[in-house]
Coordinates of C-alpha atoms in Angstrom, one line a residue:
X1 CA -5.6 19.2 41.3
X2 CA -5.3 17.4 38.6
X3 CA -9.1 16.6 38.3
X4 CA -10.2 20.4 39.6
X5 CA -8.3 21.5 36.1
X6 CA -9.8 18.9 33.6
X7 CA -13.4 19.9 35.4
X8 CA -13.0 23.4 34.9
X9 CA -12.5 23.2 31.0
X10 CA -15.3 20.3 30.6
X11 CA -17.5 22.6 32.6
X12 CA -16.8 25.4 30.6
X13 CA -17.6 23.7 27.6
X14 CA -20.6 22.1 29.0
X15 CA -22.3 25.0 30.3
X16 CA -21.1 27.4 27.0
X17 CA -23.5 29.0 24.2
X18 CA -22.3 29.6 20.6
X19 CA -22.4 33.1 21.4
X20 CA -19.3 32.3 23.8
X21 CA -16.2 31.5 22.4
X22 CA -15.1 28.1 21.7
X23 CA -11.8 26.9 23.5
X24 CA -8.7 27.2 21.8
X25 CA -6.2 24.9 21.0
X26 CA -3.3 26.0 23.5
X27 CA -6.5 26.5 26.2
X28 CA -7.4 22.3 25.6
X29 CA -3.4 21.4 25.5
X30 CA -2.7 23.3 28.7
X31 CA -5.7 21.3 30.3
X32 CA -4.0 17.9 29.1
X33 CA -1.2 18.9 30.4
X34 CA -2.7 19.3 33.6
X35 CA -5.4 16.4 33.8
X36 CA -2.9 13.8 31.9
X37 CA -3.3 11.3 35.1
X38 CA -7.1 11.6 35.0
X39 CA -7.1 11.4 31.0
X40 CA -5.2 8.6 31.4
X41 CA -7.4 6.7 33.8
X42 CA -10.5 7.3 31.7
X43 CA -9.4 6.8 28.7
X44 CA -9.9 10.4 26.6
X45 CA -14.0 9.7 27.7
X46 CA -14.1 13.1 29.1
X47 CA -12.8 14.7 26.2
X48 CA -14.8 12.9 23.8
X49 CA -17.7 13.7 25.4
X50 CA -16.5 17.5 26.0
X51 CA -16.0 17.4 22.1
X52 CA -19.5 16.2 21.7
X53 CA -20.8 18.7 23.4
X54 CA -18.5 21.5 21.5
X55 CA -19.9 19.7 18.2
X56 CA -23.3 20.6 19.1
X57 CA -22.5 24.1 20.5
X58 CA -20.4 25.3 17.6
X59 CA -20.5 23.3 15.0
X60 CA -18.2 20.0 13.8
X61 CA -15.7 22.2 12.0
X62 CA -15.4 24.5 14.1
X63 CA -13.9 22.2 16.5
X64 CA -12.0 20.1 14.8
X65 CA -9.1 20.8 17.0
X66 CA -10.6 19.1 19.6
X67 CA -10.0 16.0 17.7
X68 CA -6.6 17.1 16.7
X69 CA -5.9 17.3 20.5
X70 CA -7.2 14.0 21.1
X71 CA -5.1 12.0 18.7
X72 CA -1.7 13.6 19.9
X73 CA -2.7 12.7 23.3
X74 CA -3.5 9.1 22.2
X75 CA -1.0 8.2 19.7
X76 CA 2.8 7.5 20.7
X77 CA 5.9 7.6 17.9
X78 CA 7.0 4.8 16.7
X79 CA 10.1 3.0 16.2
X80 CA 10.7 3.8 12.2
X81 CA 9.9 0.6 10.5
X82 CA 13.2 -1.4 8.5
X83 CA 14.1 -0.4 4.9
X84 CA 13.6 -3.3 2.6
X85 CA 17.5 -3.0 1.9
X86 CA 17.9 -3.7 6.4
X87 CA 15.0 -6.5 6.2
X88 CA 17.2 -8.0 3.5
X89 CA 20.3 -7.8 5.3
X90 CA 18.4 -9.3 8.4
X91 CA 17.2 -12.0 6.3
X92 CA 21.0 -12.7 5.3
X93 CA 22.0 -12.9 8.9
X94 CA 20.3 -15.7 9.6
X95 CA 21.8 -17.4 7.5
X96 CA 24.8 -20.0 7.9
X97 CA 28.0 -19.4 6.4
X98 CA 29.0 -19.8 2.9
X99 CA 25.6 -18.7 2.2
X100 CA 25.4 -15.8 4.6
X101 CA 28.4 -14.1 2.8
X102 CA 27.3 -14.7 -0.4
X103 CA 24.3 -13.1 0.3
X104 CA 25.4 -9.9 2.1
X105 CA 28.0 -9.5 -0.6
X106 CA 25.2 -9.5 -3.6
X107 CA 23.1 -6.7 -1.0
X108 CA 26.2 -4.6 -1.1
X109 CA 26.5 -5.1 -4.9
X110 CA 22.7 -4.5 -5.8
X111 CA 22.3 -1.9 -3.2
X112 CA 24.9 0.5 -4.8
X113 CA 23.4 -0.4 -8.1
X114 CA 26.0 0.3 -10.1
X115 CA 26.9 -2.8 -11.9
X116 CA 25.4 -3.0 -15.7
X117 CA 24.2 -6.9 -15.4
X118 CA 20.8 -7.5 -14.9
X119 CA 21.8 -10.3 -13.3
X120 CA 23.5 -9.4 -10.9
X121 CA 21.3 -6.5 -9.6
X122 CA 18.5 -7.7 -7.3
X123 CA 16.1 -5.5 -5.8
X124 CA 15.6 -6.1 -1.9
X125 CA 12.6 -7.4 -1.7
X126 CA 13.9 -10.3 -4.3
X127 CA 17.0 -11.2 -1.9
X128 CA 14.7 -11.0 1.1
X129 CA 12.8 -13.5 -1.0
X130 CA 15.5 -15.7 -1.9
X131 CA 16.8 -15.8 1.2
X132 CA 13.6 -16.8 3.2
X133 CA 13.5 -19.5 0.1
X134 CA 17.1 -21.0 1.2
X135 CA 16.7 -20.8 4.7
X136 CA 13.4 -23.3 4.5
X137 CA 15.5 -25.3 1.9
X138 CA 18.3 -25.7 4.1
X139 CA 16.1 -27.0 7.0
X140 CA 14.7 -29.5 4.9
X141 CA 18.0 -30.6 3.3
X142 CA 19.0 -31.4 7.5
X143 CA 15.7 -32.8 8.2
X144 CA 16.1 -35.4 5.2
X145 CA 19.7 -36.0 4.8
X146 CA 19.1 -34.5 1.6
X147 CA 22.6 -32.4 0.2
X148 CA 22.2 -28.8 -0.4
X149 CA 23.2 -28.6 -3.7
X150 CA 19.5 -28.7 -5.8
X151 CA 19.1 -31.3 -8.1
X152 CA 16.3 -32.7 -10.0
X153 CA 15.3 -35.2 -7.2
X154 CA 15.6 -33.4 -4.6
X155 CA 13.8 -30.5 -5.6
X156 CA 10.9 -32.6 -6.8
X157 CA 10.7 -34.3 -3.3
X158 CA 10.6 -30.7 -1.8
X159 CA 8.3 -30.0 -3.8
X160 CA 5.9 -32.8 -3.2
X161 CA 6.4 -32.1 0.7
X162 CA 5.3 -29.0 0.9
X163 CA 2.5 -29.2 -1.5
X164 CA 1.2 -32.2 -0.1
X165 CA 2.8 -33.6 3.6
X166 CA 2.9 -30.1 4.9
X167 CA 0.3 -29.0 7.0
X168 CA -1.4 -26.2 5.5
X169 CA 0.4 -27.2 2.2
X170 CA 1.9 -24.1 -0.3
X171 CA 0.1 -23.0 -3.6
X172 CA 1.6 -25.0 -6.9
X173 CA 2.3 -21.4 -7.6
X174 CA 3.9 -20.3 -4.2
X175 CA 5.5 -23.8 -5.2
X176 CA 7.3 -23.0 -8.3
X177 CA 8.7 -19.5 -6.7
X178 CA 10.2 -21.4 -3.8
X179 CA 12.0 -24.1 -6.4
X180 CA 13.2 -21.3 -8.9
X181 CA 14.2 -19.4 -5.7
X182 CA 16.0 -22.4 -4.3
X183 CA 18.3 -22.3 -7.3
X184 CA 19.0 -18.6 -7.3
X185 CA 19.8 -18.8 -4.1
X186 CA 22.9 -21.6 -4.7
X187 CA 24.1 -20.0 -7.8
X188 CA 24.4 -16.7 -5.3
X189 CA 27.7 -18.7 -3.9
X190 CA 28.2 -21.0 -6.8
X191 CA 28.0 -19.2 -9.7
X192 CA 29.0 -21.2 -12.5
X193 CA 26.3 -23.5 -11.6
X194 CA 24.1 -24.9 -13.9
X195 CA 21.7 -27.6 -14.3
X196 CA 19.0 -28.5 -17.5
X197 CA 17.2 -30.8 -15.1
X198 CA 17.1 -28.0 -12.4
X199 CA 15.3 -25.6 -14.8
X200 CA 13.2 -28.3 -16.7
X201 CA 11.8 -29.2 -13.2
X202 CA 11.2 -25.6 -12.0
X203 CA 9.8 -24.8 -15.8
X204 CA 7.4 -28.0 -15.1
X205 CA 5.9 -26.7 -11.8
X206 CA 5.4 -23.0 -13.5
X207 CA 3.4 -24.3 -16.1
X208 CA 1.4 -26.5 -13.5
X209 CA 1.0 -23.6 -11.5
X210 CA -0.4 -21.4 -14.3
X211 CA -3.0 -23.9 -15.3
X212 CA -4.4 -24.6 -12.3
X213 CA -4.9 -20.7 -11.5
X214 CA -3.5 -18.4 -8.6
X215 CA -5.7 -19.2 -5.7
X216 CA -5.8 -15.6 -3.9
X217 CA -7.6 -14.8 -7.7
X218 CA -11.4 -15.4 -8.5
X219 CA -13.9 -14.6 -10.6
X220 CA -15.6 -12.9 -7.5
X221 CA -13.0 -10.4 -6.9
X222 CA -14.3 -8.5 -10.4
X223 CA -17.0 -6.5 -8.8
X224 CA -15.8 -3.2 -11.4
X225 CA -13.7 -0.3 -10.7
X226 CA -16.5 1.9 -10.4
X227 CA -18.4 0.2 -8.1
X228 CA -14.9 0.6 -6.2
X229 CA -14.4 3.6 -7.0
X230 CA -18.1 5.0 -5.8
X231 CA -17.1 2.9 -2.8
X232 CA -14.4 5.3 -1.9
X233 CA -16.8 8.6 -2.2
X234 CA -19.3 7.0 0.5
X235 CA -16.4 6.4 2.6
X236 CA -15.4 9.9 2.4
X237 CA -19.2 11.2 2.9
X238 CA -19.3 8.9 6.2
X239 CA -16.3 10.4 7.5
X240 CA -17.9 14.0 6.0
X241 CA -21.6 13.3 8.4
X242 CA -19.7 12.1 11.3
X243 CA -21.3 14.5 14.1
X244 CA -17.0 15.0 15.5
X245 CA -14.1 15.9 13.1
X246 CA -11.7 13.6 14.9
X247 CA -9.3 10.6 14.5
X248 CA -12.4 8.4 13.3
X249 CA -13.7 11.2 11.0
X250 CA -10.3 11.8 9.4
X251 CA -9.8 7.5 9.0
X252 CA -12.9 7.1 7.3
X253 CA -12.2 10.3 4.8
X254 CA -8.3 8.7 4.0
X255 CA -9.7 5.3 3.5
X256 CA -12.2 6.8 0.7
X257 CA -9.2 8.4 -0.6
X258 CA -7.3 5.3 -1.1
X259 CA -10.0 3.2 -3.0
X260 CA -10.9 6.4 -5.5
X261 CA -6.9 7.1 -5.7
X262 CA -5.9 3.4 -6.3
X263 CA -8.6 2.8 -9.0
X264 CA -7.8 6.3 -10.6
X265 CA -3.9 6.0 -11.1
X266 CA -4.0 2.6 -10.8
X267 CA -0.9 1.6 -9.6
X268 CA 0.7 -0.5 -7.0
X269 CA 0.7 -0.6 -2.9
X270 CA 4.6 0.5 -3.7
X271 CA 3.5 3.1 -5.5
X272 CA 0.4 4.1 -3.5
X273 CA 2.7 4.2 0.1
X274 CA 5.0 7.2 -1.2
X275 CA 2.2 9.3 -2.2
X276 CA 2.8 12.4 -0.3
X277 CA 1.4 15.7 -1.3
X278 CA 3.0 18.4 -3.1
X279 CA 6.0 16.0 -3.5
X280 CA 4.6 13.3 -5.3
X281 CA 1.1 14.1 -5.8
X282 CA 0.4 17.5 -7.2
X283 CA -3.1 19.3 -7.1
X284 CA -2.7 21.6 -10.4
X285 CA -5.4 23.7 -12.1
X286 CA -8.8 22.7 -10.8
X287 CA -9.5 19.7 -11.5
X288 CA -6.4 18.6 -12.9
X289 CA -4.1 16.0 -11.1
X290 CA -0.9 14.8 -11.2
X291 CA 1.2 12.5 -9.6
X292 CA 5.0 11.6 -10.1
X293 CA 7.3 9.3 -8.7
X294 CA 10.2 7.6 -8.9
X295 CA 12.0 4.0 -10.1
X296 CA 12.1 2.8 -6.5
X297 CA 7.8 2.9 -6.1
X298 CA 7.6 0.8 -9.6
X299 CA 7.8 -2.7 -9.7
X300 CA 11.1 -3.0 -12.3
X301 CA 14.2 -5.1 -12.3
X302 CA 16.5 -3.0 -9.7
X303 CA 18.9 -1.6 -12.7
X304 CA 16.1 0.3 -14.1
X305 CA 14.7 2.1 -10.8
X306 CA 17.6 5.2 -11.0
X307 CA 16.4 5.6 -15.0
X308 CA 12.7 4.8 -14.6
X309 CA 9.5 7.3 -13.8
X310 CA 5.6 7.3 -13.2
X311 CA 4.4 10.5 -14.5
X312 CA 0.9 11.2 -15.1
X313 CA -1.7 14.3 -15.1
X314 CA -5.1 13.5 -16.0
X315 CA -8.6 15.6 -15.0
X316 CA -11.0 14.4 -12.4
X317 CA -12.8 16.9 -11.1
X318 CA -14.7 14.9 -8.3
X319 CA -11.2 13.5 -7.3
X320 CA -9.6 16.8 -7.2
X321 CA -12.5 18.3 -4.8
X322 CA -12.1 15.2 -2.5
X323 CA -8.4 15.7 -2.4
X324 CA -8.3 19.4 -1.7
X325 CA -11.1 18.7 0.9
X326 CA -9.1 16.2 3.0
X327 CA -6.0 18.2 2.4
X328 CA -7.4 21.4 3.9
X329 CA -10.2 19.7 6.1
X330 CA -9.8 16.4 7.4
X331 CA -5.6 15.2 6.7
X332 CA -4.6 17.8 9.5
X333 CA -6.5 15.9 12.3
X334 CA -4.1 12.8 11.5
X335 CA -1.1 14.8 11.7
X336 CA 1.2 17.7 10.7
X337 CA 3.0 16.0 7.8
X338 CA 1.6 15.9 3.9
X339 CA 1.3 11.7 3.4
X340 CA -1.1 11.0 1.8
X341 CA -2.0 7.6 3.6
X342 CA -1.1 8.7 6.9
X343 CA -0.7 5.9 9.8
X344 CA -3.7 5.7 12.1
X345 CA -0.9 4.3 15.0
X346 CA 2.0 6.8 14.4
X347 CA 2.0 10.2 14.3
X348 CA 5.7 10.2 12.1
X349 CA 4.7 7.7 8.9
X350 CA 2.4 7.1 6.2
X351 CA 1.4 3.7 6.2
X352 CA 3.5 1.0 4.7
X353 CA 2.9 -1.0 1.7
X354 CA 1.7 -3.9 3.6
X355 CA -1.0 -1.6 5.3
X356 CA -2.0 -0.2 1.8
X357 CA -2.5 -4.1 0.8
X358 CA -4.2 -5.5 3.9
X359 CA -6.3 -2.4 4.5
X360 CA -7.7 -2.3 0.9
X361 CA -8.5 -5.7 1.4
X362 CA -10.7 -5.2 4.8
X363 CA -12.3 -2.1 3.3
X364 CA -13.5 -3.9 0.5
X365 CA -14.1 -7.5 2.0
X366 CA -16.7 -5.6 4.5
X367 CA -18.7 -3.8 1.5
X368 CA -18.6 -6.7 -1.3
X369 CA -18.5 -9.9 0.8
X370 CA -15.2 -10.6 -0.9
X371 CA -11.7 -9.9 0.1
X372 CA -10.0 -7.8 -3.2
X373 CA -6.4 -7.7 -2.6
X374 CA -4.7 -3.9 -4.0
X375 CA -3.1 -5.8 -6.9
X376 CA -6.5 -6.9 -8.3
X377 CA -7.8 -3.5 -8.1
X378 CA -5.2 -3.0 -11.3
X379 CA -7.9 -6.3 -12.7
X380 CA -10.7 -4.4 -12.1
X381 CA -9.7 -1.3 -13.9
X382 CA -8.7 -3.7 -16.9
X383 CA -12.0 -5.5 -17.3
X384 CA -13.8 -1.9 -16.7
X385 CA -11.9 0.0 -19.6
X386 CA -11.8 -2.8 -21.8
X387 CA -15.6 -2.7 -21.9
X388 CA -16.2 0.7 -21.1
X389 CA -13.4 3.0 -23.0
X390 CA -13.1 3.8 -26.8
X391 CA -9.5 2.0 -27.3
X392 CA -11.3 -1.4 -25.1
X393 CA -8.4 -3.5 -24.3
X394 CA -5.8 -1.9 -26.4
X395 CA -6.1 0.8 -23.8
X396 CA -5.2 -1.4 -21.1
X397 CA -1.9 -2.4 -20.9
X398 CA -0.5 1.0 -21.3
X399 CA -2.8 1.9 -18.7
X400 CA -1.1 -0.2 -16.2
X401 CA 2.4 0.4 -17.5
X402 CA 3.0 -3.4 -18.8
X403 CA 6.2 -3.3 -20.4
X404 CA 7.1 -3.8 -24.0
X405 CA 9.4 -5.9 -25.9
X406 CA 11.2 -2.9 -27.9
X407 CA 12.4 0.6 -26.9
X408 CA 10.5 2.1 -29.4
X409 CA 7.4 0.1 -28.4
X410 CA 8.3 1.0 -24.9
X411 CA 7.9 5.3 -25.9
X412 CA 4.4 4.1 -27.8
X413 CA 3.4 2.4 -24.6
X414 CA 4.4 5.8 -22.3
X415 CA 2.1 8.2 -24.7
X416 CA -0.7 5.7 -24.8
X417 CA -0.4 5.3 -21.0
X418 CA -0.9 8.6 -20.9
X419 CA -4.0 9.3 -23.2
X420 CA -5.5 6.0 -21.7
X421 CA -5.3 7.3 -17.9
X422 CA -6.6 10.7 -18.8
X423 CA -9.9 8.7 -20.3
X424 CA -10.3 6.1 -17.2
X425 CA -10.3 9.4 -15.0
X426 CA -12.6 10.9 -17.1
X427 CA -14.7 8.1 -17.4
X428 CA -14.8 7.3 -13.9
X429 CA -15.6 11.7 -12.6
X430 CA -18.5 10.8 -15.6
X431 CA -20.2 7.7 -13.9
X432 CA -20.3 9.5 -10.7
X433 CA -22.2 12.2 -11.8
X434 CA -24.3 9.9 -14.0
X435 CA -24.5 6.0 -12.6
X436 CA -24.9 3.6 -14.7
X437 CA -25.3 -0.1 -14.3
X438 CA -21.7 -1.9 -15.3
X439 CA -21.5 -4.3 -18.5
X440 CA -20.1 -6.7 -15.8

């Protein structure tokens, strides 16, 4: 029965015209329902190739729903991924005691955020970090018969074993976060420690670590924000030409969204995961853009987050088209919620900020030969608009929101942030409509 009813509706399609009508959405639904053992055995093929056929009938848009169908069918809920607050708590656990409590007890602390010490206050992702740090440490310090409590020595032995003996060894730079993390961790249940040798060693590998370079950063990774940028839009047209507006389509169209949007704002993968529309990212007036959000998607000492904002609107008209187009055209075949990422493997999420990171990275290591994490996407907007825009470098670090050292430098930096995205956006809607080699 099951196969009579998935026949019927391919046949139908099949043998149509485009003077007949073209199936609805309830009409394909009720046939999945019907034909889910078949569809199930041949893995969507029919209805790919019934969609084809639709496609060539009635046109791609006109049938979009077809691919709409197909991705509900193929795409299960997920379990909702950890907060960074439960991975942190988690990362806690498996600790031993003292250290355990001490570490759970500075979560509750910092996870209220009410005390007024900087110090005291650490964001999640730092405890998570700290605590990954001691764990490794403590290991070590029962392999060696070396006591827990860091000292000079015994942080510079760790330090030669894992840059050296250990097999593949750590970055000097990776190095000199794990030693400054190993003592943050031990003044977590011993506060009133404190050591000059500790921080003279720890101060020692920082300084080696920042001149011999970070190693994930090369020259090669500079390939300009516009060429980025104009990489996005031909991911968008592929998506645009693909004969069937389905799950592929839609991927293609979101990941040119991504490159243009991240070299546009720019901003972190943080920030870039909790774009969703009409709640953080606002299509105005025609052309005009603007996207806000909140202390938790910046990348600030966790006492600042409740107080702290990203707020910018700035004109792009090529931008704007592209974002109304995926809104209205191609963001509804992912699913029914407004993300702005959405996940390509759950129907309920936008993709997490590890997703932003390592998909950025594919998408660009596949066009330029060279794997561009997100982060440097922020370098390539730097170099582009210190060559390219009227203020040169002075523009830049408002641009990226680099703090200052005085409150009143801090409301200079905020307006010039402002007048120095509006120009990249500008600049960038300009080189698309007239290309231009870069001064790269």
């Amino acid at each position: 029965m099951a196969m009579k009813n998935a026949a019927s509706i391919l046949d139908r399609v099949r043998g149509s015209t485009s003077g007949d009508p073209v199936p609805t959405a309830s009409e394909i639904r009720a046939w999945a329902a019907a034909s889910r053992e078949a569809l199930e055995r041949t893995s969507f093929s029919e209805l790919v190739r019934a969609q084809l056929r639709a496609a060539e009938i009635w046109g791609s848009e006109q049938t979009s729903h077809f691919g709409m169908i197909l991705r509900e069918l193929r795409v299960t809920d997920k379990r909702a991924p950890d907060t960074a607050w439960v991975t942190a708590e988690k990362a806690a656990a498996r600790l031993p005691d003292p250290w355990r409590s001490a570490f759970q007890e500075r979560i509750s602390l910092s996870r209220s955020a009410k005390a007024h010490d900087r110090l005291l206050v650490m964001s999640a992702a730092r405890l998570t970090a700290v605590a990954a740090a001691w764990g490794r440490w403590l290991r070590y310090c029962e392999q060696t018969a070396t006591d827990v409590r860091p000292t000079a020595t015994g942080l510079e032995a760790y330090a030669e074993t894992i840059t050296c003996e250990q097999e593949p060894p750590v970055s000097r730079t990776s190095c000199a976060c794990y030693l400054e993390r190993i003592v943050a961790a031990y003044k977590l249940a011993v506060p009133a420690f404190k050591s000059d040798a500790c921080t003279f060693v720890v101060t020692q590998h920082r300084e080696a670590a920042r001149r011999s370079g970070t190693p994930t950063k090369t020259g090669a990774q500079l390939v300009g924000a516009s060429a980025i940028y104009d990489h996005g839009f031909k991911l968008m047209e592929r998506g645009r030409s693909n004969p069937l507006r389905g799950p592929h389509a839609a991927r293609d169209f979101r990941n040119g969204i991504l490159l243009a949007v991240g070299i546009s704002m720019p901003q972190r993968a943080r920030a870039l995961s909790r774009l969703v529309y009409d709640e953080t990212l606002y299509l105005l007036e025609p052309g005009v853009i603007r996207v806000c959000l909140s202390g938790e998607a910046l990348k600030l000492p966790e006492i600042e987050k409740p107080f702290a904002q990203f707020d910018r609107t700035f004109r792009n008209p090529g931008l704007y088209a592209a974002l109304v187009e995926y809104r209205d055209v191609f963001r509804p075949i992912m699913d029914p919620g407004k993300w702005l990422f959405p996940s390509c493997l759950d129907r309920t999420r936008a993709i997490t900020e590890a997703t932003v990171g390592s998909l950025t990275g594919n998408l660009l290591a596949r066009e330029f030969d060279v794997r561009i994490p997100v982060h440097r996407l922020r370098d390539n907007v730097a170099t582009e608009a210190s060559e390219e825009l009227e203020q040169g470098s002075r523009a830049v670090g408002p641009m990226l929101g680099h703090s200052s050292a005085t409150t009143g430098q801090r409301h200079y930096d905020h307006s010039e942030g402002i007048k120095a995205a509006r120009e990249h956006a500008a600049f960038l809607d300009r080189k698309r409509s007239a290309p231009c080699k870069l001064k790269l």
